[in-house]
Short mmCIF file of N, CA and C and ligand atoms in Angstrom, two decimals:
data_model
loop_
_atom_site.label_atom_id
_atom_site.label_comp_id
_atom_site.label_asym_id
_atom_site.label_seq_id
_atom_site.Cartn_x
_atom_site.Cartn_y
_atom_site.Cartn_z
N UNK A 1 101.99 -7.92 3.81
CA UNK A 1 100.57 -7.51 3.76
C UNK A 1 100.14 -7.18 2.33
N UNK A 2 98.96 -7.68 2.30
CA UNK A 2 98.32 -6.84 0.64
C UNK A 2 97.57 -5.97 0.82
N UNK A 3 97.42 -5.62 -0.60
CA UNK A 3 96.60 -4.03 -0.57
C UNK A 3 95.49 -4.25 -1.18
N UNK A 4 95.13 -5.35 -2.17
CA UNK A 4 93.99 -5.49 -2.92
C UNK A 4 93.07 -6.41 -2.54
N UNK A 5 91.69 -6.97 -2.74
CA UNK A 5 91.28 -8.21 -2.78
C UNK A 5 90.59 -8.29 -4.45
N UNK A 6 91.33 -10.02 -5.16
CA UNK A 6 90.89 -10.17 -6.37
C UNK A 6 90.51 -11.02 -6.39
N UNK A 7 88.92 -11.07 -6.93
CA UNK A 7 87.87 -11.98 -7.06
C UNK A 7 88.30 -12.85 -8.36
N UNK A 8 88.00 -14.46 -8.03
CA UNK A 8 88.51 -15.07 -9.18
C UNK A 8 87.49 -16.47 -9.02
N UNK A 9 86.84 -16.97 -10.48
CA UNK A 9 85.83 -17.91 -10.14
C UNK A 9 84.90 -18.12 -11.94
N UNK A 10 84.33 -18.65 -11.89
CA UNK A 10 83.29 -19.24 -12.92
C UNK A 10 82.85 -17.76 -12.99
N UNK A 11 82.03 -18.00 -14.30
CA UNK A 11 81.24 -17.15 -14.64
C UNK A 11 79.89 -17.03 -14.48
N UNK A 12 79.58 -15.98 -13.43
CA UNK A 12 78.06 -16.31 -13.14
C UNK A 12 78.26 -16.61 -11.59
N UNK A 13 79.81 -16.79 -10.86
CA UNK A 13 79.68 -17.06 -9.31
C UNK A 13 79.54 -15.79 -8.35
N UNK A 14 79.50 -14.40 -9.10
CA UNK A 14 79.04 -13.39 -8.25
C UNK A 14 80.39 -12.09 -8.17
N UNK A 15 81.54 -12.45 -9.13
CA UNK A 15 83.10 -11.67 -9.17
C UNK A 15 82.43 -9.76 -9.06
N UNK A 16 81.84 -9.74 -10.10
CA UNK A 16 81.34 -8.37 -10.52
C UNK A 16 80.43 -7.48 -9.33
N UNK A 17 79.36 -8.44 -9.23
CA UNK A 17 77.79 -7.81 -8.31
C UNK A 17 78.72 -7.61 -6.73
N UNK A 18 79.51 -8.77 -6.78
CA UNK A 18 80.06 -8.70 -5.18
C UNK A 18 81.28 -7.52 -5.15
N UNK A 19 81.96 -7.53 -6.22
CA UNK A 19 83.20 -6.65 -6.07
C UNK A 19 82.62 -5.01 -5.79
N UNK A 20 81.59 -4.96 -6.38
CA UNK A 20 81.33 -3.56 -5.97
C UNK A 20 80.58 -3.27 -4.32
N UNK A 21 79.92 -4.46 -4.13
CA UNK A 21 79.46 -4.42 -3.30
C UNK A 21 80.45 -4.01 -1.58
N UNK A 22 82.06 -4.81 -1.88
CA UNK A 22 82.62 -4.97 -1.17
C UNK A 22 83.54 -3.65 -1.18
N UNK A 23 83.75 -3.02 -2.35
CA UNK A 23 84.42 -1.98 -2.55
C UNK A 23 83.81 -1.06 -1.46
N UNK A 24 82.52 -1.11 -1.58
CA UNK A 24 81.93 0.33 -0.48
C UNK A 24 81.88 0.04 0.55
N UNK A 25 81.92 -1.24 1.08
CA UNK A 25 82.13 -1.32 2.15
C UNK A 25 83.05 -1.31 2.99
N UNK A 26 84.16 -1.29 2.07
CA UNK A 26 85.90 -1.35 2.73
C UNK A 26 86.19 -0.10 2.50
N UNK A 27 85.30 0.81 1.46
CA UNK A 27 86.13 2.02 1.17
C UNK A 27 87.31 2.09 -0.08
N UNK A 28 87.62 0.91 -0.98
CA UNK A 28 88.30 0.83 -1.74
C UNK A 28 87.60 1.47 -2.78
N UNK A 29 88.65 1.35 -3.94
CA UNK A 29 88.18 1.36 -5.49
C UNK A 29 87.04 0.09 -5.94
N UNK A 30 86.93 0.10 -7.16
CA UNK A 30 86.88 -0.94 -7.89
C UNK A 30 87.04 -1.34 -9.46
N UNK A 31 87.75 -2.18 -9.87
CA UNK A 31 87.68 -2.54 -10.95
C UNK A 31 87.12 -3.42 -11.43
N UNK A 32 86.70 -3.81 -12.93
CA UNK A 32 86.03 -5.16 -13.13
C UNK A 32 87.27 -4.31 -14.18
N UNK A 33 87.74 -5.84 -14.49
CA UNK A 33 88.64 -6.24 -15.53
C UNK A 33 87.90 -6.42 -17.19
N UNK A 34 86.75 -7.24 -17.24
CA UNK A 34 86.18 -7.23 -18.33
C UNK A 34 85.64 -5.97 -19.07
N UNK A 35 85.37 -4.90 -17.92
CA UNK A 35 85.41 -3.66 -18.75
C UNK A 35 86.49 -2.65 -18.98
N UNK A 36 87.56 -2.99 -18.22
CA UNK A 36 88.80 -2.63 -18.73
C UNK A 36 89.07 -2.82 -19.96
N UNK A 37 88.72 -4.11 -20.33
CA UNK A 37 89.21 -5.21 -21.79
C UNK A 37 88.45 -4.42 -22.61
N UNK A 38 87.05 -4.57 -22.77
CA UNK A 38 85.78 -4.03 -23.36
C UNK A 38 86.46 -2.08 -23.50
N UNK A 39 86.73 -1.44 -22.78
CA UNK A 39 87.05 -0.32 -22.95
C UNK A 39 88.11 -0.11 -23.77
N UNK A 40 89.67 -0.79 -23.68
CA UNK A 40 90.82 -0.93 -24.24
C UNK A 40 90.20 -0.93 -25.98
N UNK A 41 89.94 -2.56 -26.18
CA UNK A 41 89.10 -2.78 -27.37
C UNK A 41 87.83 -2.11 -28.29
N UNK A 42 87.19 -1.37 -27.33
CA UNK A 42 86.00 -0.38 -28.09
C UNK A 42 85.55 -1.61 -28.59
N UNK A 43 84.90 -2.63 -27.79
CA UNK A 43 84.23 -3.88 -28.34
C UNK A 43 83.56 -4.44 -27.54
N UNK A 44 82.77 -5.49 -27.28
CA UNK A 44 82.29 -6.19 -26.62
C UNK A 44 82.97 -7.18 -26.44
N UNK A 45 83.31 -8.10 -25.05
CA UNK A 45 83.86 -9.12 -25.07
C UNK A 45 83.25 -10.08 -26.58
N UNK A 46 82.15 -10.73 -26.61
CA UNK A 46 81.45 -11.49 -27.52
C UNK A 46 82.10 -11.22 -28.61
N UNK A 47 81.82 -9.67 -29.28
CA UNK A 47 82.42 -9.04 -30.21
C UNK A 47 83.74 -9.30 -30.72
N UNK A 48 84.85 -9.71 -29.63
CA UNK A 48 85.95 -10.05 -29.55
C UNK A 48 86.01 -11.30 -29.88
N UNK A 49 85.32 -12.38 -29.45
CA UNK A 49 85.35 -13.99 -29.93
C UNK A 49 85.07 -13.88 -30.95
N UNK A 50 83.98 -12.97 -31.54
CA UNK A 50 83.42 -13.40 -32.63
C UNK A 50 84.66 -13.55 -33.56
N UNK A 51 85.22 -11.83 -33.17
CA UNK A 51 85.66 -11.47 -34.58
C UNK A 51 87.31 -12.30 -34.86
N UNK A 52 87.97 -12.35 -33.45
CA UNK A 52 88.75 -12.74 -33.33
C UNK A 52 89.05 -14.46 -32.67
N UNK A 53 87.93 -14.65 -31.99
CA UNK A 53 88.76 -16.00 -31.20
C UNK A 53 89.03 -16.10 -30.11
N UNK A 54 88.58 -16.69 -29.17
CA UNK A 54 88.48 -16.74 -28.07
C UNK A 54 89.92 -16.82 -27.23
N UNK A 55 91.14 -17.77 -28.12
CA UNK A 55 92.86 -17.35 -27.60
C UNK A 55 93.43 -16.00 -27.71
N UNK A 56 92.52 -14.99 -28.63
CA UNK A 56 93.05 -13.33 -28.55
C UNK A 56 92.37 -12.79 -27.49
N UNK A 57 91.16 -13.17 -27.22
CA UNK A 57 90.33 -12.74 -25.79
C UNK A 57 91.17 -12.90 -24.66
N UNK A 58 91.82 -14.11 -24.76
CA UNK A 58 92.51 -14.66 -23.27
C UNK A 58 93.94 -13.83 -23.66
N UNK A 59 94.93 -13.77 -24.54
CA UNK A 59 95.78 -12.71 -24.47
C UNK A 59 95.57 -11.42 -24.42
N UNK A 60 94.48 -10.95 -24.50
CA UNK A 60 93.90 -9.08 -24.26
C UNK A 60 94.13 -9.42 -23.02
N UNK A 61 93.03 -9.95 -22.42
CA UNK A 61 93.12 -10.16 -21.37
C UNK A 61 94.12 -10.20 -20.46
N UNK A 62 95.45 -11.32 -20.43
CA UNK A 62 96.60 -11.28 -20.28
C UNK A 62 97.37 -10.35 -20.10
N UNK A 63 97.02 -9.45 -21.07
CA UNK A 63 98.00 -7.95 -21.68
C UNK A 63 97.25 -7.01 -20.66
N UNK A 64 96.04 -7.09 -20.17
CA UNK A 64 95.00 -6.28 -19.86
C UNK A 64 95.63 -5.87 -18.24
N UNK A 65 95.91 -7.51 -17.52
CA UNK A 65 95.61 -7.60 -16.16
C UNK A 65 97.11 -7.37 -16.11
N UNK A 66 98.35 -7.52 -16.80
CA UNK A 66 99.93 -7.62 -16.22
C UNK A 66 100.01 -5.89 -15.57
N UNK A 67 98.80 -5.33 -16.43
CA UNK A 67 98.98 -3.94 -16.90
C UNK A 67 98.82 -3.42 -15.01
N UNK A 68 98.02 -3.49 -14.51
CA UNK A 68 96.92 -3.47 -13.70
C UNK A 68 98.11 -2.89 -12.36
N UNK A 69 98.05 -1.57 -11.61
CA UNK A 69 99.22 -1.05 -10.43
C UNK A 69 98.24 -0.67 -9.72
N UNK A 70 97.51 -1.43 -8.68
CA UNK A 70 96.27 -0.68 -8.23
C UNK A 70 96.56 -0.68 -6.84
N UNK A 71 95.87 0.35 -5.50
CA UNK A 71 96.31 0.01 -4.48
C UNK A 71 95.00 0.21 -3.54
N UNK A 72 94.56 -0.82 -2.63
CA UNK A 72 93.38 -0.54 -1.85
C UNK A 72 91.72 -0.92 -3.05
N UNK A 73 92.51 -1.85 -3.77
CA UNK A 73 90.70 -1.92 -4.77
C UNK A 73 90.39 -3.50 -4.43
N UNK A 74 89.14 -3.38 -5.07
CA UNK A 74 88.82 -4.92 -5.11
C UNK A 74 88.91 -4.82 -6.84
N UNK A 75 89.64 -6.36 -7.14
CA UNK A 75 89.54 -6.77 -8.60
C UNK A 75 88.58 -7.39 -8.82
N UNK A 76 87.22 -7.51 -9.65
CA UNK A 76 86.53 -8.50 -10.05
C UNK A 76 87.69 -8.74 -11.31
N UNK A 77 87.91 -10.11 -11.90
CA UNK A 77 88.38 -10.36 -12.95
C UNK A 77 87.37 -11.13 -13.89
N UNK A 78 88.02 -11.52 -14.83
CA UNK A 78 86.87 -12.51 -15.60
C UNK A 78 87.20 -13.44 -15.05
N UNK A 79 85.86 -14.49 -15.62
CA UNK A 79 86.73 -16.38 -15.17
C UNK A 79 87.46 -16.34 -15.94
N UNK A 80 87.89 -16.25 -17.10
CA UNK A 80 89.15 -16.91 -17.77
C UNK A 80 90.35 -16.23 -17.39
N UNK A 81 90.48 -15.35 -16.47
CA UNK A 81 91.80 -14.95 -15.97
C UNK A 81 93.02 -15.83 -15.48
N UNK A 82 92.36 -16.90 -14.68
CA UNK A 82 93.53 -17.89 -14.47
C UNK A 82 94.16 -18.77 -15.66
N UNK A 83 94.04 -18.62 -16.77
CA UNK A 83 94.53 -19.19 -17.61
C UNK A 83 96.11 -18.70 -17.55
N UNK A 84 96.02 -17.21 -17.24
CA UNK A 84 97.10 -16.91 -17.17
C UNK A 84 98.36 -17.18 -16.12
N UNK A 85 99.29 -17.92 -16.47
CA UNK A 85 99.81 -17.86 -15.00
C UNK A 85 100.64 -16.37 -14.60
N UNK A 86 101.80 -15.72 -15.26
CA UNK A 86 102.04 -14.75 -15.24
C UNK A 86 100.98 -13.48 -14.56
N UNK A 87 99.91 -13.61 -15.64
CA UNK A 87 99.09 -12.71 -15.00
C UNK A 87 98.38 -12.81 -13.41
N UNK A 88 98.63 -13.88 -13.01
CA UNK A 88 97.71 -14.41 -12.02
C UNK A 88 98.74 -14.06 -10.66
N UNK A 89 100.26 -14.11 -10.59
CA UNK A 89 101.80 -13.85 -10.25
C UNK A 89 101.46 -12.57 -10.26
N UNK A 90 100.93 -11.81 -11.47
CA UNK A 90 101.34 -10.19 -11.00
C UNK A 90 100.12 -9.83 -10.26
N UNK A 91 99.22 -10.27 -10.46
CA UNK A 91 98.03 -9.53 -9.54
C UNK A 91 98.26 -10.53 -7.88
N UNK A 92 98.76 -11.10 -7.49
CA UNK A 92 99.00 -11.92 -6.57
C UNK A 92 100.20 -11.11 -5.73
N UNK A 93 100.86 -10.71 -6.05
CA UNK A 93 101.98 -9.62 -5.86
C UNK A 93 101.03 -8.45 -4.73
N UNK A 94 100.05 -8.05 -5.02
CA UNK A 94 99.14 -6.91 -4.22
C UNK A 94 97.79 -7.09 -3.96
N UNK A 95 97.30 -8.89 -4.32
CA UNK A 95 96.18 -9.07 -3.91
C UNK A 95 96.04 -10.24 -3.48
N UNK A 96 95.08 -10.32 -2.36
CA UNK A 96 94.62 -11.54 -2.19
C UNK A 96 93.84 -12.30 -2.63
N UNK A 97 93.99 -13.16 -3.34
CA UNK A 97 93.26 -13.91 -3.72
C UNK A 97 91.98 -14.71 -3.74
N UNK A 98 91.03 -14.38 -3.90
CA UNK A 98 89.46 -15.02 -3.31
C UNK A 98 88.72 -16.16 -4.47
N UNK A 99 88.64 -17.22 -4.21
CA UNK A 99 88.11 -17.77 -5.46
C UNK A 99 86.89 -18.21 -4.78
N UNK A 100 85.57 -17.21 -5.77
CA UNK A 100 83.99 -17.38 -5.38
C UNK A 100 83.81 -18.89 -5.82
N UNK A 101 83.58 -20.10 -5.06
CA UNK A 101 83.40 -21.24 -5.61
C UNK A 101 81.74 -21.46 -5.30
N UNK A 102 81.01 -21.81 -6.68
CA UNK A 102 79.86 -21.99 -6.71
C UNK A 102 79.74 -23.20 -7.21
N UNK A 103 78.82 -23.98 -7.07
CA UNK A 103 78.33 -25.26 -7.80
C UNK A 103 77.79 -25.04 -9.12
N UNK A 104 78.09 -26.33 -10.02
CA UNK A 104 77.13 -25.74 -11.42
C UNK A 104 76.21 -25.60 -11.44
N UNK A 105 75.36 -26.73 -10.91
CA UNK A 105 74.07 -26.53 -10.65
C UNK A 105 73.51 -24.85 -10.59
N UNK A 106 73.73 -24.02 -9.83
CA UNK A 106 73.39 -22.90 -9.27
C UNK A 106 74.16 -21.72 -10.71
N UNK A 107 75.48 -22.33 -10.92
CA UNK A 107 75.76 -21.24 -11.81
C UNK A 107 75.22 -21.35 -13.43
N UNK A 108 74.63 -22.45 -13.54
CA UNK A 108 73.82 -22.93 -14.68
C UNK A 108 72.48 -21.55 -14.40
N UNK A 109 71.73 -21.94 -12.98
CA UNK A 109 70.91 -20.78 -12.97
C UNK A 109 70.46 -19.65 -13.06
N UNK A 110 71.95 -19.08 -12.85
CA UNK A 110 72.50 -17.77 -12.96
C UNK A 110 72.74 -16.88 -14.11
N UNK A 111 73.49 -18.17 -14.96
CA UNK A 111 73.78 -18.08 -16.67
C UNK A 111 73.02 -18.22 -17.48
N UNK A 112 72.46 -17.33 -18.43
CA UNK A 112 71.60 -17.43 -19.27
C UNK A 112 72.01 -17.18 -20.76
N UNK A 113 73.03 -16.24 -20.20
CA UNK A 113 73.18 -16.25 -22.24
C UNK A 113 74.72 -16.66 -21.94
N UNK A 114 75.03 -17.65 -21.80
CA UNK A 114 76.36 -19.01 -21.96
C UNK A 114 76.58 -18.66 -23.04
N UNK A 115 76.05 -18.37 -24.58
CA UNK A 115 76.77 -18.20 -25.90
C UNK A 115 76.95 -16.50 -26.40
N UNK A 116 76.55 -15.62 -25.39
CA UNK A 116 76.73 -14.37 -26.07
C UNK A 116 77.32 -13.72 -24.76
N UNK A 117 77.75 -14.18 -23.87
CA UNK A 117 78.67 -13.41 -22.76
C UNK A 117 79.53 -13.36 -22.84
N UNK A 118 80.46 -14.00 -23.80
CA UNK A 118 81.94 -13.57 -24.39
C UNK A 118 82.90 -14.68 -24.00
N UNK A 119 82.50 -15.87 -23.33
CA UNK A 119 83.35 -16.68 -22.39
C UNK A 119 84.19 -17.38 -23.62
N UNK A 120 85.28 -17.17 -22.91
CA UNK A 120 86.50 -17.57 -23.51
C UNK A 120 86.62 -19.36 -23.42
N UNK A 121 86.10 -20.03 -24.76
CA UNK A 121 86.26 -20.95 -24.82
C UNK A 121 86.07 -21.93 -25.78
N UNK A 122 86.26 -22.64 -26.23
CA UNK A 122 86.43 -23.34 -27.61
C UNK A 122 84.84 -24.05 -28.09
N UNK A 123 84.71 -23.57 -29.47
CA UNK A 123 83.03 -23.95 -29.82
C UNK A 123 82.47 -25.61 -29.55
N UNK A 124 83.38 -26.09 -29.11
CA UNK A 124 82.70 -27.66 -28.36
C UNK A 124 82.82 -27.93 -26.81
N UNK A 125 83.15 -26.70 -26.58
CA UNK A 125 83.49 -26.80 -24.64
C UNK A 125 82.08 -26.56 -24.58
N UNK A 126 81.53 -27.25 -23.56
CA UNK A 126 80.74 -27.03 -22.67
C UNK A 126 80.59 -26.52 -21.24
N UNK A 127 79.65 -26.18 -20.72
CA UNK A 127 79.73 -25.16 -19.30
C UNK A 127 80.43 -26.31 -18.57
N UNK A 128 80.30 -27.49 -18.76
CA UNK A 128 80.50 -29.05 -17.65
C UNK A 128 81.84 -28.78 -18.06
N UNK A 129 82.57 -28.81 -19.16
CA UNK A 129 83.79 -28.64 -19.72
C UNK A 129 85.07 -28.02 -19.02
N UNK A 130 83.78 -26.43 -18.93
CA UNK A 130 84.89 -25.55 -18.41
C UNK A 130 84.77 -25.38 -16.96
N UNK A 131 83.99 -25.78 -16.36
CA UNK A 131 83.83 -26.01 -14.76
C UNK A 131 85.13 -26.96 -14.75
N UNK A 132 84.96 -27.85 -15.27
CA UNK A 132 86.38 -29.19 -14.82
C UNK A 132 87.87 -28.58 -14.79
N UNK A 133 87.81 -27.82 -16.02
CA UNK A 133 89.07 -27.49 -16.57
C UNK A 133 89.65 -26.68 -15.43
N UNK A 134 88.67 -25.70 -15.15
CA UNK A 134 89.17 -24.66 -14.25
C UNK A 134 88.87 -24.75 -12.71
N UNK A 135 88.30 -25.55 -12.43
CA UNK A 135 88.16 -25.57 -11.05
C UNK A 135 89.28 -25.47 -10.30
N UNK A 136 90.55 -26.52 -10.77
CA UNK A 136 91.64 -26.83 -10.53
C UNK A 136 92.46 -25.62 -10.56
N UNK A 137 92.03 -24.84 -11.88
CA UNK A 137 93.29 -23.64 -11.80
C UNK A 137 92.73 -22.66 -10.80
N UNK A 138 91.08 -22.47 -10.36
CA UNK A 138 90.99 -21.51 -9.10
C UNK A 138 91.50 -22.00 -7.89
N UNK A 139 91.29 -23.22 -7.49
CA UNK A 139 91.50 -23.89 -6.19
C UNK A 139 93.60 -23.54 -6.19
N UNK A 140 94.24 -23.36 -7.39
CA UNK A 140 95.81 -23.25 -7.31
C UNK A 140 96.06 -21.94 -6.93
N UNK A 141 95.53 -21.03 -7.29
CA UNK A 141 95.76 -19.46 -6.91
C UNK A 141 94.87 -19.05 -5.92
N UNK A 142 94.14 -19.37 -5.34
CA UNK A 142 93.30 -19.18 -4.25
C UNK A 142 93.85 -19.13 -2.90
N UNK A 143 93.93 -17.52 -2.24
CA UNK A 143 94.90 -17.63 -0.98
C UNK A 143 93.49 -18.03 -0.27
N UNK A 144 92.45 -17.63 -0.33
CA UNK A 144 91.01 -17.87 0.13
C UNK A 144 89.82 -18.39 -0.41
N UNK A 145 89.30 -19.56 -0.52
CA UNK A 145 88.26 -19.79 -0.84
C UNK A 145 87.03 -20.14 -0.19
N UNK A 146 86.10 -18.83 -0.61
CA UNK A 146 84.71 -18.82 -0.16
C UNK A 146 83.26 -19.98 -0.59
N UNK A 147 82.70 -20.56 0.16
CA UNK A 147 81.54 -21.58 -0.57
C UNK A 147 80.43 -21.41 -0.65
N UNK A 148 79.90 -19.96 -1.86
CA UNK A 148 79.02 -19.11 -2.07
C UNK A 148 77.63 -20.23 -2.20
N UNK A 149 77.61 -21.12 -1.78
CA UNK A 149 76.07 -21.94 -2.04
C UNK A 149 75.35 -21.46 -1.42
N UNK A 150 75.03 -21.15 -0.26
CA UNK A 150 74.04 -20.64 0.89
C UNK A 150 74.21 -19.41 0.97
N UNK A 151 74.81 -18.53 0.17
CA UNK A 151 75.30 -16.72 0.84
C UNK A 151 74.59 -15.63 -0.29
N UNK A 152 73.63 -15.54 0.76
CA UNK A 152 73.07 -13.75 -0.67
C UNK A 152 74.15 -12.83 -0.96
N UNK A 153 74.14 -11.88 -1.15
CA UNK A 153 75.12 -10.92 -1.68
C UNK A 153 76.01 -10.53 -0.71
N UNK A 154 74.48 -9.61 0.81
CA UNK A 154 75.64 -9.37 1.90
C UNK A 154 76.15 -9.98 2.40
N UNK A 155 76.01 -11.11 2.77
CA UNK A 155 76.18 -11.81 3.36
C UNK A 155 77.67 -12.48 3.03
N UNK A 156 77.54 -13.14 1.60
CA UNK A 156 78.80 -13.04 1.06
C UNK A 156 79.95 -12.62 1.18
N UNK A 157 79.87 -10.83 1.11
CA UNK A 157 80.93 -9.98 1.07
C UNK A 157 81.00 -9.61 2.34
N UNK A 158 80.04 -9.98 3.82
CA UNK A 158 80.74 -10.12 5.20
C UNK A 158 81.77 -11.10 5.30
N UNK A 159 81.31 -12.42 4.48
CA UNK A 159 82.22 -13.36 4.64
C UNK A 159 83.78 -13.45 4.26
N UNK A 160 83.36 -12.29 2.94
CA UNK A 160 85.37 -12.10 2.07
C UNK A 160 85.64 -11.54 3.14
N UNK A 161 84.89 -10.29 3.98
CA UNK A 161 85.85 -9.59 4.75
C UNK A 161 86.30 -10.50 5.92
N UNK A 162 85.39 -10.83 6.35
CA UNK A 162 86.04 -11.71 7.85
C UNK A 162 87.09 -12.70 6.90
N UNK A 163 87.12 -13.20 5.78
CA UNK A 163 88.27 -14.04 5.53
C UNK A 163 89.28 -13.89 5.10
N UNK A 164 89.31 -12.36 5.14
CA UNK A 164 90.95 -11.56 4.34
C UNK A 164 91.41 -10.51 5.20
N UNK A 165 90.73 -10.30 6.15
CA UNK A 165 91.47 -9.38 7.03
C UNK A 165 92.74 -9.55 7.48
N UNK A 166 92.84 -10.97 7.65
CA UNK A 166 94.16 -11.41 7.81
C UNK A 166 95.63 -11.15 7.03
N UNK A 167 94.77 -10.86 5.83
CA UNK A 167 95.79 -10.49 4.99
C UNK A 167 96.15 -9.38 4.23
N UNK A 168 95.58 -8.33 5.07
CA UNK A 168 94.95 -6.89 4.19
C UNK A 168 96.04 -5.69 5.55
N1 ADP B 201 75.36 -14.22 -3.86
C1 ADP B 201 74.50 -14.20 -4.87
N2 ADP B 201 73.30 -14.80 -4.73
C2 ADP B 201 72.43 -14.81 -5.77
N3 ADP B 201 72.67 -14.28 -7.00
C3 ADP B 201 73.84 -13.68 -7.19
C4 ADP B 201 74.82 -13.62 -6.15
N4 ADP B 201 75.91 -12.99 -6.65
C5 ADP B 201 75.62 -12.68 -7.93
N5 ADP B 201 74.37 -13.07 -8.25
C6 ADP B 201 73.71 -12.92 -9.55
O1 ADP B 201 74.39 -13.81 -10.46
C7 ADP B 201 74.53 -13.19 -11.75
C8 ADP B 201 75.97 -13.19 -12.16
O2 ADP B 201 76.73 -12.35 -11.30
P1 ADP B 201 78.05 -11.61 -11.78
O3 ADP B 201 78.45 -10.71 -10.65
O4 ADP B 201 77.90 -11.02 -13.12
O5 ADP B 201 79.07 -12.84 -11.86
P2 ADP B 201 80.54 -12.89 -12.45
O6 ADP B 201 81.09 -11.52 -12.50
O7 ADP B 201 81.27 -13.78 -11.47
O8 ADP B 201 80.40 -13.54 -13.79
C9 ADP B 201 73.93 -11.79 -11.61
O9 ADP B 201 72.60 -11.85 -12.11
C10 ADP B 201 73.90 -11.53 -10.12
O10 ADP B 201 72.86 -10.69 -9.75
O1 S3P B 202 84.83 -17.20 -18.07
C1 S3P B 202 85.16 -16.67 -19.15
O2 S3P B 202 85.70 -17.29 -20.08
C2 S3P B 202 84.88 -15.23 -19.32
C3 S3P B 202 84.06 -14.60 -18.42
C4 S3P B 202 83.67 -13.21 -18.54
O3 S3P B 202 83.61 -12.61 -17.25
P1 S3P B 202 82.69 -13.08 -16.02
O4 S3P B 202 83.42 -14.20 -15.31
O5 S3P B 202 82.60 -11.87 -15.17
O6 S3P B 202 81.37 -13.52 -16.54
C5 S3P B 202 84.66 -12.43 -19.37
O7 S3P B 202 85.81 -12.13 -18.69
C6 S3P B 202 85.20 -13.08 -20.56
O8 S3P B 202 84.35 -12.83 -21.59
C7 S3P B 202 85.56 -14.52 -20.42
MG1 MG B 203 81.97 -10.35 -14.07
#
């Protein structure tokens, strides 16, 4: 049995707005990982690419989530969390896995500042880029995947629950 559920997905598919949402409704904690990072650092994610580079973002990160002994929370993570595999193994250890799968289309709509949200990714990747790249690595760690196209918020986070009870 697990103890956690960790949200994992694009940026802009709903990890953050939903994780809290679901936290109160289960009664858990919650974490968002990106302000873990942001707190650790006394920086802004962005702040962090700028100054450093978007491969030190994804090892904070890395370093951020191995860290992570939580019991009964929901994880929002960032999207670039699955880069990690290790990291992805240790949070998998006490969580179930949920990957919010959204279409671009919709997460294009969602996303507005694509160059100052901190996304971990190389100055010629494009949003089309990193949808491809990673789709593949959510669909690999995904004990559950949800198909947030048609689902408002609550609605949504009725759906994680009816789809992880099984494993909680
Ligand atoms: N199910 C939803 N339907 C419509 N808009 C949503 C939904 N979930 C999140 N949003 C909106 O999308 C934007 C990005 O959500 P956020 O939770 O920050 O995504 P993530 O943490 O996955 O990057 C926010 O403006 C949020 O209000
Ligand atoms: O997808 C990405 O490369 C990132 C997404 C951000 O989180 P959200 O997925 O919550 O936007 C944040 O973790 C980080 O700056 C990198
Ligand atoms: Mg988020």
């Amino acid at each position: 049995m697990k103890t956690n559920i960790t949200l994992i997905g694009m940026p802009g598919a709903g990890k953050s707005t939903i994780g809290i949402i679901l936290a109160k409704d289960l009664a858990y904690g919650f974490l968002d990982t990106d302000v873990l990072i942001q707190i650790s650092q006394q920086k802004t994610l962005q702040d962090i690419v700028n100054e450093s580079g978007y491969m030190v973002l994804r090892d904070i990160e890395e370093a951020e989530l191995l860290k992570v002994n939580l019991k009964r929370h929901i994880i929002a993570t960032g999207g670039s969390a699955v880069y990690s595999d290790a990291a992805m193994k240790h949070l998998a250890k006490e969580s179930v896995i949920v990957f919010l799968d959204l279409d671009l289309e919709q997460i294009r709509k969602r996303i507005h500042n694509f160059d100052t949200r901190g996304i971990a990714r190389s100055e010629n990747q494009t949003i089309e880029d990193l949808f491809e790249e990673r789709v593949t690595l959510y669909k690999k760690y995904a004990d559950v995947t949800i198909d947030c196209r048609e689902l408002d918020q609550d609605s949504l986070a009725f759906e994680i629950i009816n789809k992880t009870k099984a494993f909680l």
